[in-house]
XYZ file of C-alpha atoms in Angstrom:
352
model
C 149.270 119.791 45.775
C 149.924 118.565 42.255
C 151.093 115.059 41.383
C 150.748 113.232 38.064
C 151.710 109.661 38.921
C 151.847 108.356 35.347
C 152.803 111.550 33.525
C 156.453 110.670 32.999
C 157.948 109.355 29.761
C 157.910 105.698 28.817
C 155.560 102.875 28.017
C 153.674 100.262 30.005
C 155.315 96.937 30.868
C 153.246 94.113 32.372
C 154.773 91.707 34.871
C 154.138 89.040 37.507
C 156.089 89.442 40.734
C 155.144 86.126 42.379
C 155.555 82.717 40.738
C 156.970 79.264 41.391
C 158.646 76.616 39.239
C 160.099 73.155 39.730
C 162.916 74.860 41.654
C 160.450 74.823 44.565
C 156.857 73.523 44.490
C 155.770 74.614 41.011
C 155.050 72.337 38.062
C 156.765 74.209 35.194
C 160.483 74.449 34.653
C 161.726 78.072 34.540
C 161.941 78.152 30.732
C 158.319 76.996 30.462
C 157.188 79.675 32.905
C 158.962 82.360 30.905
C 157.440 81.068 27.661
C 153.930 81.100 29.156
C 154.046 84.675 30.385
C 155.862 85.977 27.335
C 153.206 84.373 25.107
C 150.508 86.391 26.891
C 152.178 89.772 26.601
C 154.115 89.972 29.840
C 157.496 91.690 29.860
C 158.963 90.618 33.204
C 158.639 87.878 35.800
C 159.972 87.144 39.271
C 160.621 83.459 39.921
C 160.113 83.603 43.685
C 160.920 80.114 44.916
C 160.310 79.157 48.540
C 163.423 79.981 50.584
C 165.581 79.501 47.472
C 167.053 82.488 45.635
C 167.492 82.193 41.878
C 169.033 84.509 39.310
C 168.472 83.057 35.828
C 168.887 86.283 33.869
C 171.907 85.101 31.910
C 170.003 82.016 30.798
C 166.492 83.323 30.162
C 166.511 87.108 29.613
C 165.584 88.314 26.136
C 165.336 91.720 24.520
C 161.563 91.754 25.120
C 161.433 89.846 28.432
C 163.447 89.972 31.647
C 163.562 88.158 34.968
C 163.720 89.900 38.334
C 165.801 87.660 40.626
C 164.106 86.943 43.925
C 163.050 84.600 46.703
C 159.933 84.035 48.801
C 161.364 83.763 52.296
C 159.312 82.344 55.138
C 158.961 82.218 58.902
C 156.690 79.691 60.663
C 154.656 79.247 63.818
C 154.076 75.539 64.480
C 151.584 73.989 66.883
C 153.568 71.765 69.271
C 152.849 68.041 68.889
C 151.547 66.144 71.912
C 153.750 63.092 71.348
C 157.139 63.575 73.107
C 158.907 61.661 70.332
C 157.376 63.933 67.707
C 158.385 66.975 69.739
C 161.963 65.698 69.749
C 161.770 65.122 65.991
C 160.571 68.700 65.530
C 163.506 69.947 67.585
C 165.840 67.960 65.327
C 164.244 69.464 62.233
C 164.802 72.948 63.623
C 168.402 72.118 64.497
C 169.156 70.902 60.979
C 167.418 73.934 59.407
C 164.624 71.974 57.753
C 163.048 73.238 54.556
C 159.403 74.267 54.206
C 158.385 70.969 52.498
C 160.012 69.009 55.337
C 158.071 71.018 57.924
C 154.815 70.545 56.047
C 155.450 66.800 55.792
C 156.199 66.615 59.512
C 152.952 68.401 60.386
C 150.922 66.134 58.106
C 152.531 62.998 59.525
C 152.050 63.907 63.178
C 148.683 65.613 62.969
C 150.026 68.930 64.162
C 149.577 72.176 62.292
C 151.336 75.152 60.773
C 149.381 77.824 62.640
C 150.797 80.949 61.006
C 153.450 81.899 58.492
C 155.080 84.992 57.090
C 155.875 84.838 53.376
C 158.008 87.824 52.418
C 159.543 88.410 49.028
C 163.072 89.593 48.571
C 163.422 90.959 45.015
C 166.888 92.035 43.889
C 167.084 95.804 44.286
C 168.609 98.500 42.136
C 172.326 99.112 41.770
C 172.455 101.400 44.806
C 170.833 98.761 47.003
C 173.209 96.112 45.715
C 176.225 98.349 46.387
C 174.981 98.995 49.918
C 174.794 95.238 50.533
C 178.260 94.690 49.074
C 179.444 91.096 49.299
C 176.278 90.261 51.240
C 174.064 90.342 48.124
C 172.126 87.111 47.637
C 173.615 84.795 45.049
C 172.029 82.277 42.693
C 171.213 78.935 44.285
C 171.378 80.184 47.865
C 168.961 78.472 50.261
C 167.530 80.372 53.199
C 166.628 78.820 56.534
C 163.048 79.581 57.632
C 162.870 80.462 61.342
C 160.448 78.173 63.200
C 158.656 79.109 66.417
C 156.816 76.419 68.394
C 153.648 77.213 70.303
C 153.848 81.019 70.314
C 155.736 83.878 68.696
C 156.121 87.616 68.448
C 154.660 87.793 64.953
C 155.565 91.402 64.237
C 159.143 90.874 65.371
C 159.416 87.750 63.197
C 158.173 89.672 60.145
C 160.451 92.633 60.841
C 163.521 90.445 61.260
C 162.843 88.688 57.958
C 162.233 91.997 56.168
C 165.403 93.552 57.561
C 167.432 90.474 56.669
C 166.305 90.529 53.029
C 167.031 94.250 52.770
C 170.539 93.628 54.153
C 171.021 91.141 51.301
C 170.328 93.765 48.614
C 166.576 93.236 48.147
C 163.380 95.224 48.411
C 160.533 93.379 50.062
C 156.827 92.567 49.770
C 154.403 91.079 52.269
C 152.435 88.241 50.670
C 148.893 86.807 51.115
C 148.281 87.585 54.815
C 144.818 85.974 54.924
C 146.078 82.663 53.526
C 148.993 82.845 55.983
C 146.573 83.011 58.943
C 148.346 86.005 60.446
C 146.488 88.563 62.538
C 146.656 92.339 62.210
C 149.044 92.503 65.172
C 151.490 90.246 63.294
C 151.699 92.652 60.340
C 150.510 96.171 61.187
C 153.547 98.145 62.304
C 155.884 96.330 59.914
C 158.403 98.863 58.595
C 160.417 98.953 55.380
C 158.197 96.696 53.274
C 157.760 98.072 49.750
C 154.298 96.648 49.024
C 151.517 94.402 50.302
C 150.063 91.708 48.050
C 146.447 92.910 47.894
C 145.417 90.286 45.341
C 146.798 86.789 44.917
C 145.153 84.977 42.005
C 146.530 81.588 43.036
C 144.976 81.617 46.500
C 141.780 83.086 45.049
C 141.225 80.137 42.707
C 142.560 77.627 45.239
C 140.440 78.615 48.243
C 138.852 82.056 47.809
C 141.411 83.844 50.005
C 143.067 86.061 47.433
C 141.948 89.572 48.431
C 143.869 91.338 51.215
C 143.036 95.051 51.086
C 141.959 95.021 54.767
C 145.533 94.426 55.953
C 146.859 97.079 53.569
C 144.235 99.641 54.583
C 145.022 99.131 58.255
C 148.732 99.637 57.626
C 147.974 102.836 55.701
C 145.703 104.079 58.495
C 148.591 103.555 60.919
C 150.785 105.761 58.715
C 152.875 103.044 57.076
C 153.754 104.309 53.607
C 153.627 101.085 51.642
C 152.283 100.258 48.202
C 150.314 97.363 46.781
C 150.717 94.711 44.127
C 148.676 91.942 42.529
C 150.180 88.659 41.416
C 149.537 85.082 40.385
C 151.578 83.091 42.905
C 151.223 80.478 40.199
C 152.307 76.883 40.745
C 150.600 75.601 37.570
C 149.062 72.431 39.033
C 146.851 70.122 37.001
C 143.894 70.712 39.349
C 143.244 74.343 38.311
C 144.767 77.163 36.246
C 146.390 79.711 38.542
C 148.307 81.934 36.103
C 147.563 85.167 34.206
C 145.129 86.481 36.828
C 147.059 89.142 38.763
C 149.832 91.499 37.666
C 151.416 94.938 37.809
C 151.815 97.421 34.950
C 154.895 99.645 35.227
C 155.485 102.919 33.343
C 159.151 102.885 32.298
C 161.426 104.296 29.613
C 163.065 100.929 29.016
C 162.867 97.248 29.858
C 165.920 96.714 32.054
C 166.267 95.462 35.600
C 167.458 98.857 36.819
C 164.653 100.796 35.134
C 161.809 98.461 36.129
C 162.977 98.237 39.740
C 163.438 102.002 40.043
C 159.938 102.649 38.707
C 158.464 100.009 41.008
C 160.178 101.639 43.976
C 158.961 105.077 42.849
C 155.361 103.850 42.600
C 155.086 104.363 38.840
C 152.776 101.398 38.413
C 149.349 100.003 39.234
C 148.144 96.543 40.242
C 145.406 94.731 38.362
C 143.312 91.617 37.920
C 141.715 92.988 34.744
C 141.118 96.759 34.308
C 143.660 99.205 32.897
C 144.530 102.544 34.483
C 146.134 105.159 32.234
C 146.101 108.301 34.397
C 146.156 108.832 38.157
C 146.968 111.907 40.164
C 145.917 114.934 42.171
C 145.682 118.576 41.085
C 144.800 120.948 43.901
C 141.750 119.503 45.608
C 140.801 117.276 42.651
C 141.840 113.625 42.416
C 141.541 112.154 38.919
C 141.728 108.742 37.285
C 141.363 107.490 33.706
C 140.788 103.805 33.005
C 139.357 101.145 30.714
C 135.514 100.916 30.733
C 134.423 100.297 34.317
C 131.324 99.571 36.340
C 132.571 101.696 39.228
C 135.533 103.715 40.456
C 136.182 103.820 44.204
C 138.157 106.712 45.691
C 139.260 105.635 49.175
C 140.812 108.071 51.646
C 142.486 107.888 55.022
C 142.019 110.152 58.005
C 138.494 111.381 57.293
C 135.333 109.469 58.171
C 132.923 109.575 55.240
C 135.527 111.014 52.905
C 135.569 108.146 50.396
C 133.393 108.090 47.281
C 132.196 105.671 44.607
C 131.387 106.718 41.049
C 129.027 104.369 39.225
C 128.512 103.879 35.519
C 125.172 105.099 34.232
C 124.446 105.419 30.499
C 127.810 106.375 29.004
C 130.993 104.300 29.479
C 132.761 105.078 32.743
C 136.371 105.768 31.802
C 137.176 108.833 33.914
C 136.580 109.720 37.538
C 137.028 112.855 39.650
C 136.947 113.124 43.422
C 137.069 116.345 45.443
C 139.177 116.383 48.591
C 137.601 118.062 51.617
C 140.707 118.680 53.701
C 141.948 116.494 56.524
C 142.610 113.430 54.361
C 145.990 111.801 54.927
C 146.082 109.714 51.744
C 143.929 108.743 48.790
C 143.930 105.659 46.614
C 141.583 104.306 43.951
C 140.099 101.020 42.787
C 138.578 100.334 39.383
C 135.962 97.575 39.120
C 134.963 96.288 35.680
C 131.699 94.627 34.637
C 133.112 91.169 35.460
C 133.940 92.220 39.007
C 137.684 92.321 38.365
C 139.645 95.098 40.052
C 142.664 97.314 39.600
C 144.368 99.231 42.406
C 146.451 102.395 42.467
C 149.082 103.124 45.047
C 148.172 105.740 47.650
C 149.006 109.394 47.197
C 150.050 110.808 50.560
C 148.569 114.240 51.156
């Protein structure tokens, strides 16, 4: 097998696929968010408001910076309140299609809890996906109604229904911050048609130390689900802490257009990072190779073969290149780069 994942033409474009503004629960207006990321060398941004789809390309796109229209859609499992009056109020909220802030406020007021949630991105797809959706494509300013289950749910079914719905509206989908969402493996593993799992969320990492989610992704890969990964900020820009510029993707593309960036994301021509750079990644025969910025270690992680993974450590010379020999029987291989500050970068898996 021979596959050079980053060998195609083009240049690298850096982007954040998960962010919030004052259009939901963020603290920056969209123009301020664009200015922040553009100032720090980003080329694209998805303003993924909670259950609210926005398309601000006409207003905010520039020659050197574009927006990817999107939405962070949600589904909730709520602990039933003990007070009959509160239970009736919850039923009324469901009937009127309450928003996420209204549900959160209800739970805080009545001492009940949001037990689990699915947060799934819908990012506007390429032209073919939009044509397939036809008149059903999401439009700017459209609000989505989060499904609410009380007491118990079929978590996998809830996630699948939300994923399928977003795809029917012309989007490709991501599964976001499963640890923060309090979901279990059974709620996520088996989910089909999701483009990528958010393996690193800088916002939840600085907020509460729950930003790393490779365990969910690994389990999905082990089950044969061919899904990629991404890192993001999920920035809300509160005064309490700085939650931007800590997680991103770098896409290899010939040009900076919505169609090109989306197509290369869908093709896997990118890596996810919280710091390190990856410049080459592929397999040639039984050799897997990776080239990166100076690292403390490179982890080659495989599926389907106990003991088949390997770590390469830096010794005296800078560690900028790693090789791993496949033994046969592996189903997939992916890599992680760890720098001297403990920051990581992740490749997508190569299926063998």
